[in-house]
CSV table of C-alpha atoms in Angstrom, one decimal:
chain,number,residue,atom,x,y,z
A,233,MET,CA,17.4,-42.0,-32.3
A,234,PHE,CA,20.6,-41.4,-34.2
A,235,ASP,CA,21.0,-40.2,-37.8
A,236,GLU,CA,23.6,-41.4,-40.2
A,237,LYS,CA,26.2,-38.9,-38.8
A,238,GLY,CA,25.7,-40.1,-35.2
A,239,GLU,CA,23.6,-37.1,-34.2
A,240,GLN,CA,21.3,-37.9,-31.3
A,241,TYR,CA,17.6,-37.0,-31.4
A,242,LEU,CA,14.9,-37.2,-28.7
A,243,ASP,CA,12.0,-39.2,-30.2
A,244,CYS,CA,8.7,-37.9,-28.8
A,245,ILE,CA,6.4,-39.4,-31.4
A,246,ASN,CA,7.3,-43.0,-32.1
A,247,ASN,CA,4.6,-45.2,-30.8
A,248,VAL,CA,5.9,-48.1,-32.9
A,249,ALA,CA,9.1,-48.6,-31.0
A,250,HIS,CA,7.0,-49.1,-28.0
A,251,VAL,CA,9.5,-50.3,-25.5
A,252,GLY,CA,12.4,-48.4,-27.0
A,253,HIS,CA,14.3,-48.6,-30.3
A,254,CYS,CA,16.1,-51.9,-30.8
A,255,HIS,CA,15.4,-53.2,-27.3
A,256,PRO,CA,18.0,-56.0,-26.7
A,257,GLU,CA,15.4,-58.4,-25.3
A,258,VAL,CA,13.1,-58.1,-28.3
A,259,VAL,CA,16.0,-58.3,-30.7
A,260,LYS,CA,17.3,-61.4,-28.9
A,261,ALA,CA,13.9,-63.1,-29.0
A,262,ALA,CA,13.6,-62.5,-32.7
A,263,GLN,CA,17.1,-63.7,-33.5
A,264,LYS,CA,16.7,-66.9,-31.4
A,265,GLN,CA,13.4,-67.9,-32.9
A,266,MET,CA,14.5,-67.0,-36.5
A,267,GLY,CA,17.5,-69.3,-36.0
A,268,LEU,CA,15.3,-72.1,-34.8
A,269,LEU,CA,12.2,-72.1,-37.0
A,270,ASN,CA,10.0,-69.7,-38.9
A,271,THR,CA,7.2,-70.9,-41.1
A,272,ASN,CA,3.6,-70.1,-42.0
A,273,SER,CA,0.8,-70.5,-39.5
A,274,ARG,CA,-0.6,-73.6,-41.1
A,275,PHE,CA,1.9,-75.3,-38.8
A,276,LEU,CA,0.8,-75.2,-35.2
A,277,HIS,CA,3.4,-73.8,-32.9
A,278,ASP,CA,3.5,-73.2,-29.2
A,279,ASN,CA,4.4,-69.5,-29.5
A,280,ILE,CA,1.1,-68.5,-31.1
A,281,VAL,CA,-0.9,-70.4,-28.5
A,282,GLU,CA,1.1,-68.9,-25.6
A,283,TYR,CA,0.9,-65.4,-27.1
A,284,ALA,CA,-2.9,-65.7,-27.5
A,285,LYS,CA,-3.2,-66.7,-23.9
A,286,ARG,CA,-1.0,-63.8,-22.7
A,287,LEU,CA,-3.0,-61.3,-24.7
A,288,SER,CA,-6.4,-62.5,-23.7
A,289,ALA,CA,-5.3,-62.4,-20.1
A,290,THR,CA,-5.0,-58.6,-20.3
A,291,LEU,CA,-8.6,-58.3,-21.7
A,292,PRO,CA,-12.0,-58.7,-20.2
A,293,ASP,CA,-13.1,-62.4,-20.1
A,294,LYS,CA,-15.6,-62.3,-23.0
A,295,LEU,CA,-12.8,-61.2,-25.4
A,296,SER,CA,-11.2,-64.6,-25.8
A,297,VAL,CA,-10.7,-65.4,-29.5
A,298,CYS,CA,-7.6,-64.1,-31.3
A,299,TYR,CA,-7.0,-63.7,-35.0
A,300,PHE,CA,-3.4,-62.7,-35.8
A,301,THR,CA,-2.5,-60.5,-38.7
A,302,ASN,CA,0.5,-58.5,-39.9
A,303,SER,CA,-0.6,-54.9,-39.5
A,304,GLY,CA,-3.2,-52.7,-37.9
A,305,SER,CA,-4.8,-52.2,-41.3
A,306,GLU,CA,-5.2,-55.9,-41.8
A,307,ALA,CA,-6.7,-56.1,-38.3
A,308,ASN,CA,-9.3,-53.4,-38.9
A,309,ASP,CA,-10.2,-54.9,-42.2
A,310,LEU,CA,-10.8,-58.3,-40.6
A,311,ALA,CA,-12.8,-56.6,-37.8
A,312,LEU,CA,-15.2,-55.2,-40.4
A,313,ARG,CA,-15.6,-58.7,-41.9
A,314,LEU,CA,-16.4,-60.1,-38.5
A,315,ALA,CA,-18.9,-57.4,-37.7
A,316,ARG,CA,-20.7,-57.7,-41.1
A,317,GLN,CA,-20.8,-61.5,-40.9
A,318,PHE,CA,-22.2,-61.5,-37.4
A,319,ARG,CA,-25.8,-60.4,-38.3
A,320,GLY,CA,-25.5,-59.8,-42.0
A,321,HIS,CA,-25.6,-56.0,-41.7
A,322,GLN,CA,-23.4,-53.8,-43.8
A,323,ASP,CA,-23.3,-50.1,-42.6
A,324,VAL,CA,-20.5,-48.7,-40.5
A,325,ILE,CA,-20.6,-45.6,-38.2
A,326,THR,CA,-17.2,-43.9,-37.9
A,327,LEU,CA,-16.1,-40.7,-36.3
A,328,ASP,CA,-15.2,-37.5,-38.1
A,329,HIS,CA,-11.4,-37.1,-38.7
A,330,ALA,CA,-10.9,-40.8,-37.9
A,331,TYR,CA,-8.2,-42.9,-39.6
A,332,HIS,CA,-8.3,-46.7,-39.4
A,333,GLY,CA,-5.8,-47.9,-42.1
A,334,HIS,CA,-4.7,-47.8,-45.7
A,335,LEU,CA,-6.7,-50.6,-47.2
A,336,SER,CA,-9.6,-49.6,-49.5
A,337,SER,CA,-12.1,-50.9,-47.0
A,338,LEU,CA,-10.6,-48.7,-44.3
A,339,ILE,CA,-10.1,-45.5,-46.4
A,340,GLU,CA,-13.9,-45.8,-47.0
A,341,ILE,CA,-14.4,-45.4,-43.2
A,342,SER,CA,-11.6,-42.9,-42.6
A,343,PRO,CA,-12.8,-39.3,-43.0
A,344,TYR,CA,-9.2,-38.2,-42.2
A,345,LYS,CA,-8.3,-39.7,-45.7
A,346,PHE,CA,-11.4,-39.7,-47.9
A,347,GLN,CA,-12.3,-36.1,-47.2
A,348,LYS,CA,-8.9,-35.1,-48.5
A,349,GLY,CA,-9.1,-37.1,-51.7
A,350,LYS,CA,-11.5,-37.4,-54.7
A,351,ASP,CA,-13.5,-40.2,-53.1
A,352,VAL,CA,-17.0,-39.5,-52.0
A,353,LYS,CA,-18.4,-41.0,-48.9
A,354,LYS,CA,-20.0,-44.3,-49.5
A,355,GLU,CA,-23.7,-44.7,-48.8
A,356,PHE,CA,-23.0,-47.4,-46.2
A,357,VAL,CA,-20.7,-45.1,-44.2
A,358,HIS,CA,-22.1,-42.8,-41.6
A,359,VAL,CA,-19.9,-40.1,-40.0
A,360,ALA,CA,-20.6,-39.0,-36.4
A,361,PRO,CA,-19.1,-35.9,-34.8
A,362,ALA,CA,-15.8,-36.6,-33.0
A,363,PRO,CA,-16.4,-36.3,-29.2
A,364,ASP,CA,-14.1,-33.3,-28.9
A,365,THR,CA,-15.0,-31.2,-25.9
A,366,TYR,CA,-12.4,-28.5,-26.7
A,367,ARG,CA,-13.3,-27.4,-30.2
A,368,GLY,CA,-16.1,-29.7,-31.2
A,369,LYS,CA,-19.9,-29.3,-31.4
A,370,TYR,CA,-20.4,-29.8,-27.6
A,371,ARG,CA,-17.7,-28.4,-25.4
A,372,GLU,CA,-16.5,-28.5,-21.8
A,373,ASP,CA,-19.2,-26.0,-20.8
A,374,HIS,CA,-22.0,-28.3,-21.9
A,375,THR,CA,-23.9,-30.0,-19.1
A,376,ASP,CA,-23.6,-33.5,-20.5
A,377,PRO,CA,-21.3,-33.7,-23.6
A,378,ALA,CA,-21.1,-37.5,-23.4
A,379,SER,CA,-24.9,-37.8,-23.9
A,380,ALA,CA,-25.0,-35.1,-26.5
A,381,TYR,CA,-22.3,-36.7,-28.6
A,382,ALA,CA,-23.8,-40.2,-28.1
A,383,ASP,CA,-27.2,-38.9,-29.2
A,384,GLU,CA,-25.6,-37.8,-32.5
A,385,VAL,CA,-24.8,-41.5,-33.0
A,386,LYS,CA,-28.4,-42.5,-32.1
A,387,LYS,CA,-29.7,-39.9,-34.6
A,388,ILE,CA,-27.5,-41.5,-37.4
A,389,ILE,CA,-28.9,-45.0,-36.5
A,390,ASP,CA,-32.5,-43.8,-36.6
A,391,GLU,CA,-32.0,-42.1,-40.0
A,392,ALA,CA,-30.3,-45.2,-41.4
A,393,HIS,CA,-33.1,-47.4,-40.2
A,394,ASN,CA,-35.7,-45.0,-41.7
A,395,SER,CA,-33.8,-45.5,-45.0
A,396,GLY,CA,-34.0,-49.2,-44.8
A,397,ARG,CA,-30.3,-49.7,-43.8
A,398,LYS,CA,-28.8,-51.7,-41.0
A,399,ILE,CA,-25.8,-51.0,-38.8
A,400,ALA,CA,-23.1,-53.6,-38.7
A,401,ALA,CA,-20.6,-51.7,-36.5
A,402,PHE,CA,-19.5,-48.5,-34.8
A,403,ILE,CA,-15.7,-48.2,-34.9
A,404,ALA,CA,-13.6,-45.7,-33.0
A,405,GLU,CA,-10.1,-45.4,-31.6
A,406,SER,CA,-10.3,-45.5,-27.8
A,407,MET,CA,-8.6,-42.1,-28.0
A,408,GLN,CA,-8.5,-40.4,-31.3
A,409,SER,CA,-5.0,-39.9,-32.7
A,410,CYS,CA,-5.1,-38.4,-36.1
A,411,GLY,CA,-8.2,-36.5,-35.0
A,412,GLY,CA,-6.0,-34.4,-32.7
A,413,GLN,CA,-5.4,-36.5,-29.5
A,414,ILE,CA,-9.1,-36.5,-28.5
A,415,ILE,CA,-10.1,-38.0,-25.2
A,416,PRO,CA,-13.9,-38.9,-25.3
A,417,PRO,CA,-15.9,-37.6,-22.3
A,418,ALA,CA,-16.7,-40.2,-19.6
A,419,GLY,CA,-19.8,-42.2,-20.4
A,420,TYR,CA,-19.8,-41.6,-24.1
A,421,PHE,CA,-18.7,-45.1,-25.2
A,422,GLN,CA,-21.2,-46.8,-22.8
A,423,LYS,CA,-24.1,-44.8,-24.3
A,424,VAL,CA,-22.9,-45.4,-27.9
A,425,ALA,CA,-22.5,-49.1,-27.3
A,426,GLU,CA,-26.0,-49.3,-25.9
A,427,TYR,CA,-27.5,-47.6,-29.1
A,428,VAL,CA,-25.3,-49.7,-31.4
A,429,HIS,CA,-26.2,-53.0,-29.7
A,430,ARG,CA,-29.9,-52.1,-29.8
A,431,ALA,CA,-29.5,-51.6,-33.5
A,432,GLY,CA,-28.0,-55.1,-33.9
A,433,GLY,CA,-24.4,-53.8,-34.5
A,434,VAL,CA,-21.1,-54.4,-32.7
A,435,PHE,CA,-18.7,-52.0,-31.1
A,436,ILE,CA,-15.1,-52.1,-32.5
A,437,ALA,CA,-12.4,-50.5,-30.3
A,438,ASP,CA,-9.3,-49.6,-32.4
A,439,GLU,CA,-6.3,-49.8,-30.0
A,440,VAL,CA,-3.7,-49.9,-32.8
A,441,GLN,CA,-2.1,-46.6,-31.7
A,442,VAL,CA,-3.2,-46.4,-28.1
A,443,GLY,CA,-2.9,-49.9,-26.5
A,444,PHE,CA,-0.3,-51.8,-24.6
A,445,GLY,CA,-0.2,-49.7,-21.4
A,446,ARG,CA,0.2,-46.2,-23.1
A,447,VAL,CA,-2.4,-44.6,-20.8
A,448,GLY,CA,-0.6,-45.9,-17.7
A,449,THR,CA,-3.6,-46.6,-15.5
A,450,HIS,CA,-4.7,-49.5,-17.7
A,451,PHE,CA,-3.3,-51.8,-20.3
A,452,TRP,CA,-5.9,-51.0,-22.9
A,453,SER,CA,-7.2,-47.4,-23.4
A,454,PHE,CA,-10.8,-48.5,-23.5
A,455,GLN,CA,-10.5,-49.8,-20.0
A,456,MET,CA,-10.1,-46.4,-18.5
A,457,PHE,CA,-13.7,-45.6,-19.3
A,458,GLY,CA,-15.0,-48.1,-16.8
A,459,GLU,CA,-15.6,-51.8,-16.2
A,460,ASP,CA,-19.2,-51.4,-17.5
A,461,PHE,CA,-17.8,-50.8,-21.0
A,462,VAL,CA,-16.4,-53.8,-23.0
A,463,PRO,CA,-16.1,-53.6,-26.8
A,464,ASP,CA,-17.2,-56.6,-28.9
A,465,ILE,CA,-14.1,-56.5,-31.0
A,466,VAL,CA,-10.6,-55.0,-30.2
A,467,THR,CA,-7.9,-54.4,-32.8
A,468,MET,CA,-4.3,-53.9,-32.0
A,469,GLY,CA,-1.1,-53.4,-34.0
A,470,LYS,CA,1.7,-50.7,-34.2
A,471,PRO,CA,3.4,-51.1,-30.8
A,472,MET,CA,2.7,-54.9,-30.6
A,473,GLY,CA,6.0,-56.0,-32.1
A,474,ASN,CA,8.1,-52.9,-31.3
A,475,GLY,CA,8.7,-52.4,-35.0
A,476,HIS,CA,8.2,-56.0,-36.1
A,477,PRO,CA,5.0,-56.4,-38.2
A,478,VAL,CA,2.4,-58.1,-36.1
A,479,ALA,CA,-1.2,-57.3,-35.2
A,480,CYS,CA,-4.3,-58.9,-33.9
A,481,VAL,CA,-8.1,-58.9,-33.6
A,482,VAL,CA,-9.6,-60.2,-30.4
A,483,THR,CA,-13.4,-60.8,-30.2
A,484,THR,CA,-16.0,-62.9,-28.5
A,485,LYS,CA,-16.8,-66.6,-29.1
A,486,GLU,CA,-20.2,-65.7,-30.4
A,487,ILE,CA,-18.9,-63.4,-33.1
A,488,ALA,CA,-16.1,-65.8,-33.9
A,489,GLU,CA,-18.5,-68.7,-34.3
A,490,ALA,CA,-20.7,-66.7,-36.6
A,491,PHE,CA,-17.7,-65.9,-38.7
A,492,SER,CA,-16.5,-69.5,-39.0
A,493,SER,CA,-20.1,-70.7,-39.8
A,494,SER,CA,-19.9,-68.7,-43.0
A,495,GLY,CA,-17.7,-71.5,-44.4
A,496,MET,CA,-15.0,-69.0,-45.4
A,497,GLU,CA,-11.9,-70.1,-43.5
A,498,TYR,CA,-9.7,-67.4,-42.1
A,499,PHE,CA,-6.0,-68.0,-42.9
A,500,ASN,CA,-3.1,-65.6,-42.9
A,501,THR,CA,0.2,-66.9,-44.1
A,502,TYR,CA,2.4,-64.9,-41.8
A,503,GLY,CA,-0.1,-63.8,-39.1
A,504,GLY,CA,1.1,-65.2,-35.7
A,505,ASN,CA,4.1,-66.9,-37.2
A,506,PRO,CA,6.7,-68.3,-34.7
A,507,VAL,CA,9.0,-65.2,-35.0
A,508,SER,CA,6.2,-62.7,-34.7
A,509,SER,CA,4.8,-64.4,-31.7
A,510,ALA,CA,8.2,-64.6,-30.0
A,511,VAL,CA,8.7,-60.9,-30.6
A,512,GLY,CA,5.2,-60.1,-29.3
A,513,LEU,CA,5.8,-62.2,-26.1
A,514,ALA,CA,9.1,-60.4,-25.6
A,515,VAL,CA,7.4,-57.0,-25.8
A,516,LEU,CA,4.9,-58.1,-23.2
A,517,ASP,CA,7.8,-59.3,-20.9
A,518,VAL,CA,9.6,-55.9,-21.2
A,519,ILE,CA,6.4,-53.9,-20.5
A,520,GLU,CA,6.0,-56.0,-17.3
A,521,ASN,CA,9.6,-56.4,-16.2
A,522,GLU,CA,10.5,-52.7,-16.7
A,523,ASP,CA,7.2,-51.4,-15.3
A,524,LEU,CA,6.6,-49.4,-18.5
A,525,GLN,CA,2.9,-49.0,-17.7
A,526,GLY,CA,3.8,-47.4,-14.4
A,527,ASN,CA,6.4,-45.3,-16.1
A,528,ALA,CA,3.7,-44.0,-18.5
A,529,THR,CA,1.7,-42.8,-15.5
A,530,ARG,CA,4.6,-41.2,-13.6
A,531,VAL,CA,6.3,-39.6,-16.6
A,532,GLY,CA,3.0,-38.7,-18.2
A,533,ASN,CA,1.7,-36.9,-15.1
A,534,TYR,CA,5.0,-35.1,-14.8
A,535,LEU,CA,5.0,-34.0,-18.5
A,536,THR,CA,1.4,-32.9,-18.3
A,537,LYS,CA,2.3,-30.8,-15.2
A,538,LEU,CA,5.2,-29.1,-17.1
A,539,LEU,CA,3.0,-28.5,-20.1
A,540,ASN,CA,0.2,-26.9,-18.1
A,541,LYS,CA,2.8,-24.5,-16.7
A,542,GLN,CA,3.7,-23.6,-20.3
A,543,LYS,CA,0.0,-23.1,-21.1
A,544,ALA,CA,-0.2,-20.5,-18.3
A,545,LYS,CA,2.9,-18.8,-19.8
A,546,HIS,CA,2.3,-18.9,-23.5
A,547,THR,CA,-0.8,-17.6,-25.2
A,548,LEU,CA,-0.3,-19.9,-28.2
A,549,ILE,CA,-1.2,-22.9,-26.1
A,550,GLY,CA,-5.0,-23.3,-26.0
A,551,ASP,CA,-5.4,-26.8,-24.5
A,552,ILE,CA,-3.3,-29.6,-23.0
A,553,ARG,CA,-5.1,-32.9,-23.0
A,554,GLY,CA,-4.1,-36.5,-22.7
A,555,VAL,CA,-3.6,-39.5,-20.5
A,556,GLY,CA,-0.3,-41.2,-19.7
A,557,LEU,CA,2.1,-40.9,-22.6
A,558,PHE,CA,-0.6,-39.8,-25.1
A,559,ILE,CA,-0.7,-36.0,-25.0
A,560,GLY,CA,-1.8,-33.3,-27.3
A,561,ILE,CA,-0.9,-29.6,-27.3
A,562,ASP,CA,-3.7,-27.6,-29.1
A,563,LEU,CA,-2.2,-24.4,-30.5
A,564,VAL,CA,-4.5,-21.4,-31.1
A,565,LYS,CA,-4.2,-17.9,-32.3
A,566,ASP,CA,-6.7,-16.7,-29.8
A,567,HIS,CA,-8.2,-18.3,-26.8
A,568,GLN,CA,-11.8,-17.1,-27.2
A,569,GLU,CA,-12.3,-18.2,-30.8
A,570,ARG,CA,-9.9,-21.1,-30.5
A,571,THR,CA,-8.7,-20.4,-34.0
A,572,PRO,CA,-6.2,-23.2,-35.0
A,573,ALA,CA,-2.6,-22.0,-35.2
A,574,THR,CA,-1.7,-24.3,-38.1
A,575,ALA,CA,1.3,-22.4,-39.5
A,576,GLU,CA,2.7,-21.8,-36.0
A,577,ALA,CA,2.5,-25.6,-35.3
A,578,GLN,CA,4.5,-26.4,-38.4
A,579,HIS,CA,7.1,-23.7,-37.5
A,580,ILE,CA,7.5,-25.2,-34.0
A,581,ILE,CA,7.9,-28.7,-35.4
A,582,TYR,CA,10.8,-27.7,-37.6
A,583,LYS,CA,12.4,-25.6,-35.0
A,584,MET,CA,12.2,-28.4,-32.5
A,585,LYS,CA,13.9,-30.7,-35.0
A,586,GLU,CA,16.7,-28.2,-35.2
A,587,LYS,CA,17.0,-28.6,-31.5
A,588,LEU,CA,17.2,-32.4,-32.0
A,589,VAL,CA,13.7,-33.1,-30.7
A,590,LEU,CA,11.2,-35.0,-32.9
A,591,LEU,CA,7.6,-33.8,-32.7
A,592,SER,CA,4.7,-33.9,-35.1
A,593,ALA,CA,1.3,-32.2,-35.6
A,594,ASP,CA,-2.1,-33.7,-36.3
A,595,GLY,CA,-5.8,-33.0,-36.1
A,596,PRO,CA,-8.1,-31.7,-38.8
A,597,HIS,CA,-6.2,-28.4,-38.8
A,598,ARG,CA,-2.8,-29.9,-38.1
A,599,ASN,CA,-2.4,-27.5,-35.2
A,600,VAL,CA,-2.1,-30.1,-32.4
A,601,LEU,CA,1.4,-31.1,-31.3
A,602,LYS,CA,1.2,-34.8,-30.6
A,603,ILE,CA,3.3,-36.5,-28.0
A,604,LYS,CA,3.3,-40.3,-27.9
A,605,PRO,CA,6.9,-41.4,-27.3
A,606,PRO,CA,8.4,-44.8,-26.7
A,607,MET,CA,7.3,-46.0,-23.2
A,608,CYS,CA,10.8,-45.8,-21.8
A,609,PHE,CA,10.6,-42.0,-22.0
A,610,THR,CA,12.0,-40.5,-18.8
A,611,GLU,CA,11.3,-37.4,-16.7
A,612,GLU,CA,14.7,-36.0,-17.9
A,613,ASP,CA,13.5,-36.5,-21.5
A,614,ALA,CA,10.2,-34.7,-20.7
A,615,LYS,CA,12.0,-31.8,-19.0
A,616,PHE,CA,14.4,-31.4,-22.0
A,617,MET,CA,11.5,-31.5,-24.5
A,618,VAL,CA,9.5,-28.9,-22.6
A,619,ASP,CA,12.6,-26.6,-22.2
A,620,GLN,CA,13.2,-26.6,-25.9
A,621,LEU,CA,9.5,-25.9,-26.6
A,622,ASP,CA,9.5,-23.1,-24.1
A,623,GLU,CA,12.4,-21.4,-25.9
A,624,ILE,CA,10.8,-21.6,-29.3
A,625,LEU,CA,7.4,-20.4,-28.0
A,626,THR,CA,9.1,-17.5,-26.1
A,627,GLY,CA,11.0,-16.4,-29.2
A,628,LEU,CA,8.0,-16.7,-31.4
A,629,GLU,CA,5.8,-14.7,-29.1
A,630,GLU,CA,8.4,-12.0,-28.4
A,631,ALA,CA,9.1,-11.5,-32.0
A,632,PHE,CA,5.4,-11.5,-32.9
A,633,GLY,CA,4.8,-8.9,-30.1
A,634,ALA,CA,7.6,-6.7,-31.4
A,635,LYS,CA,6.2,-6.8,-35.0
A,636,THR,CA,2.7,-6.2,-33.8
A,637,GLU,CA,3.8,-3.2,-31.8
A,638,SER,CA,5.7,-1.8,-34.7
A,639,VAL,CA,2.8,-2.4,-37.1
A,640,ILE,CA,0.2,-0.8,-34.9
A,641,SER,CA,2.4,2.3,-34.5
A,642,GLU,CA,2.3,2.9,-38.3
A,643,ASN,CA,-0.4,5.4,-39.2
A,644,THR,CA,-1.9,3.5,-42.1
A,645,PRO,CA,-5.5,2.9,-43.0
A,646,CYS,CA,-5.2,-0.9,-42.9
A,647,ARG,CA,-3.3,-1.2,-39.6
A,648,THR,CA,-5.9,-3.6,-38.1
A,649,LYS,CA,-5.0,-6.1,-40.7
A,650,MET,CA,-1.3,-5.9,-40.1
A,651,PRO,CA,-0.7,-8.0,-37.0
A,652,GLU,CA,-1.9,-11.1,-39.0
A,653,GLU,CA,0.5,-10.2,-41.9
A,654,ALA,CA,3.3,-9.5,-39.5
A,655,HIS,CA,2.6,-12.9,-37.9
A,656,SER,CA,2.7,-14.6,-41.2
A,657,GLU,CA,6.1,-13.1,-42.0
A,658,LEU,CA,7.5,-14.4,-38.7
A,659,LEU,CA,6.7,-17.9,-39.9
A,660,SER,CA,8.2,-17.5,-43.3
A,661,ASP,CA,11.8,-18.1,-42.2
A,662,GLY,CA,12.3,-21.2,-44.3
A,663,SER,CA,10.2,-23.7,-42.4
A,664,PRO,CA,8.2,-25.7,-44.9
A,665,ASP,CA,4.5,-25.1,-45.0
A,666,PRO,CA,2.5,-28.3,-45.5
A,667,LYS,CA,-0.2,-26.6,-47.5
A,668,GLU,CA,-1.1,-23.2,-48.7
A,669,ASN,CA,-2.9,-21.3,-46.1
A,670,PRO,CA,-5.1,-18.4,-47.3
A,671,SER,CA,-4.4,-16.5,-44.1
A,672,ARG,CA,-0.8,-16.2,-45.1
A,673,LYS,CA,-1.5,-14.5,-48.5
A,674,ARG,CA,-1.5,-10.8,-48.9
A,675,ASN,CA,-5.1,-9.9,-48.9
A,676,GLY,CA,-4.7,-7.0,-51.4
A,677,LEU,CA,-6.3,-4.5,-49.0
A,678,CYS,CA,-3.0,-3.0,-48.0
A,679,THR,CA,0.2,-2.6,-50.1
A,680,ASP,CA,2.2,-0.5,-47.7
A,681,LYS,CA,5.6,-2.3,-47.8
A,682,HIS,CA,6.9,-0.2,-44.9
A,683,SER,CA,4.3,-1.6,-42.5
A,684,LEU,CA,6.2,-5.0,-42.3
A,685,LEU,CA,9.6,-5.3,-40.6
A,686,SER,CA,12.3,-6.7,-42.8
A,687,LYS,CA,13.9,-8.9,-40.3
A,688,ARG,CA,13.0,-12.6,-40.0
A,689,LEU,CA,12.5,-14.5,-36.8
A,690,LYS,CA,15.6,-16.3,-35.6
A,691,THR,CA,15.4,-18.8,-32.7
C-alpha cells in the first residue's frame, strides 16, 4: 500500500484485498462489465448463473443454493432468517468474543460487540465458550478439549429445552478472527453439529473472513476439519470481490425450499448484479491462475517457522497459532499465568507502522497480533515483517530488562511493585493506548520518584 506521499507500506492485515490491491485482472473485469451493462438482479444475467456454478463447485455437493448479497453482514442476517424459517425455532448459540456483523440482528449475537456496549444479552441468544486451547477454559493439556468444549454447547441446548426454548442455529466462524485467531480443536465442530442437529437446529459456518483459500490446504476453512463435517449454511463476504462489495449465502435445497415456502420472496437489488458477479469470477480466476491457495500454504508455513523462532527468542511471545495466511501472535507478560500483554501489543503495532509495516491486534484482551495479509504475500514479505518485529521486541525487552535491574537495585520498601511500573513507563513513549489500563496507573503504594528511570524507550 502507498500513502498520499508515495510512502510504501507492507500490508499484513488486509483480508479484503484478497488477491492484492487493485489487481489488474479484477479491475479490468469490473470496467468491462460496467461499460456493457449493470442493472438490478430482477434481470437474469449469465454472470450470476456462472458465478453460482463456480462457487458451488468449490463446496460439498449438498451446499448448492446461492443467495447473493452485498456484504458479510447481509449474508449473516439472511443466514439467520433461513435458519429460523427452517423449523420455526428462534434461539441462536454463538461463541464468546464472536463478531458476525454490524446489523442489529448480528450485534445481538456478537458478544465481541454487545458486551462492550449498553445492550444486554437477549433471552434468545446463548453464548458458548470459545474453543480456545491456549487461554480458554479447556487448554492444550486437557485430554479431549474438543469434546469438553462441545459438551458446553450441549449443556446450553439442554438448559434451553428445559426452559421451553428451541434452538434455530449454532453460528461460528470456522476460525475465530476477532476472538483472537482461534483454531478450534479437531473434532469440535463435528460434535457440535451432532448436538445442534439433534435439537432441530442448523449449523452456520461464517467464512466471511477466512474463506477463499486462506488456509492453503483447502478452499474453505471449515473443510480442514474433515470430510465428515459439512455445515448446513455457509456465509462468505470480505475477500469475495477483492474490495468490491459482494457476498453470498450458500445452503441446502431443503433449507432453501423451506425458506421459499414461507411466501416471502427473497430479493436483493444489487446482490449478484452483473458487475459484482464479473468481479467475483475474476477473483476466482486469479486465485486459480496464480496458485494463491498454494502460496498461502508455502508462505504461511515459512512465516510460522520464522515466528516460532521468535517465540523461542522473546519472552513476550506466548503462543503462535494459525493455518496458512491466518496467524495469531499471542503476547503475554508471563508464560505461566499467560497474562495478556495488551499495552505491549499496542506499542508494537505503532512501532511497526513507523517501520512501514501494517499490523493490528485483536482478541478479548487486544493482545493478539493478527496476520491475515493479501494472498499474494511472499516469503520476502514474511522475512521483512519478522525482522522488523524482532527489532522491536528486542528493544522492548532489553529496555525493560535494564529498567527492571535498576529498579530492583533500589533499596525501597515497594521494590517488588516496580518492575510493572517500569514496564508501564517503557510503553508511554507516545504510542496511543486504546483504553485506560488499570495496570498502568500508579497504585499509590509507592511514591519514590527516583525508583523510575527518566529515559523513555526509543526503538
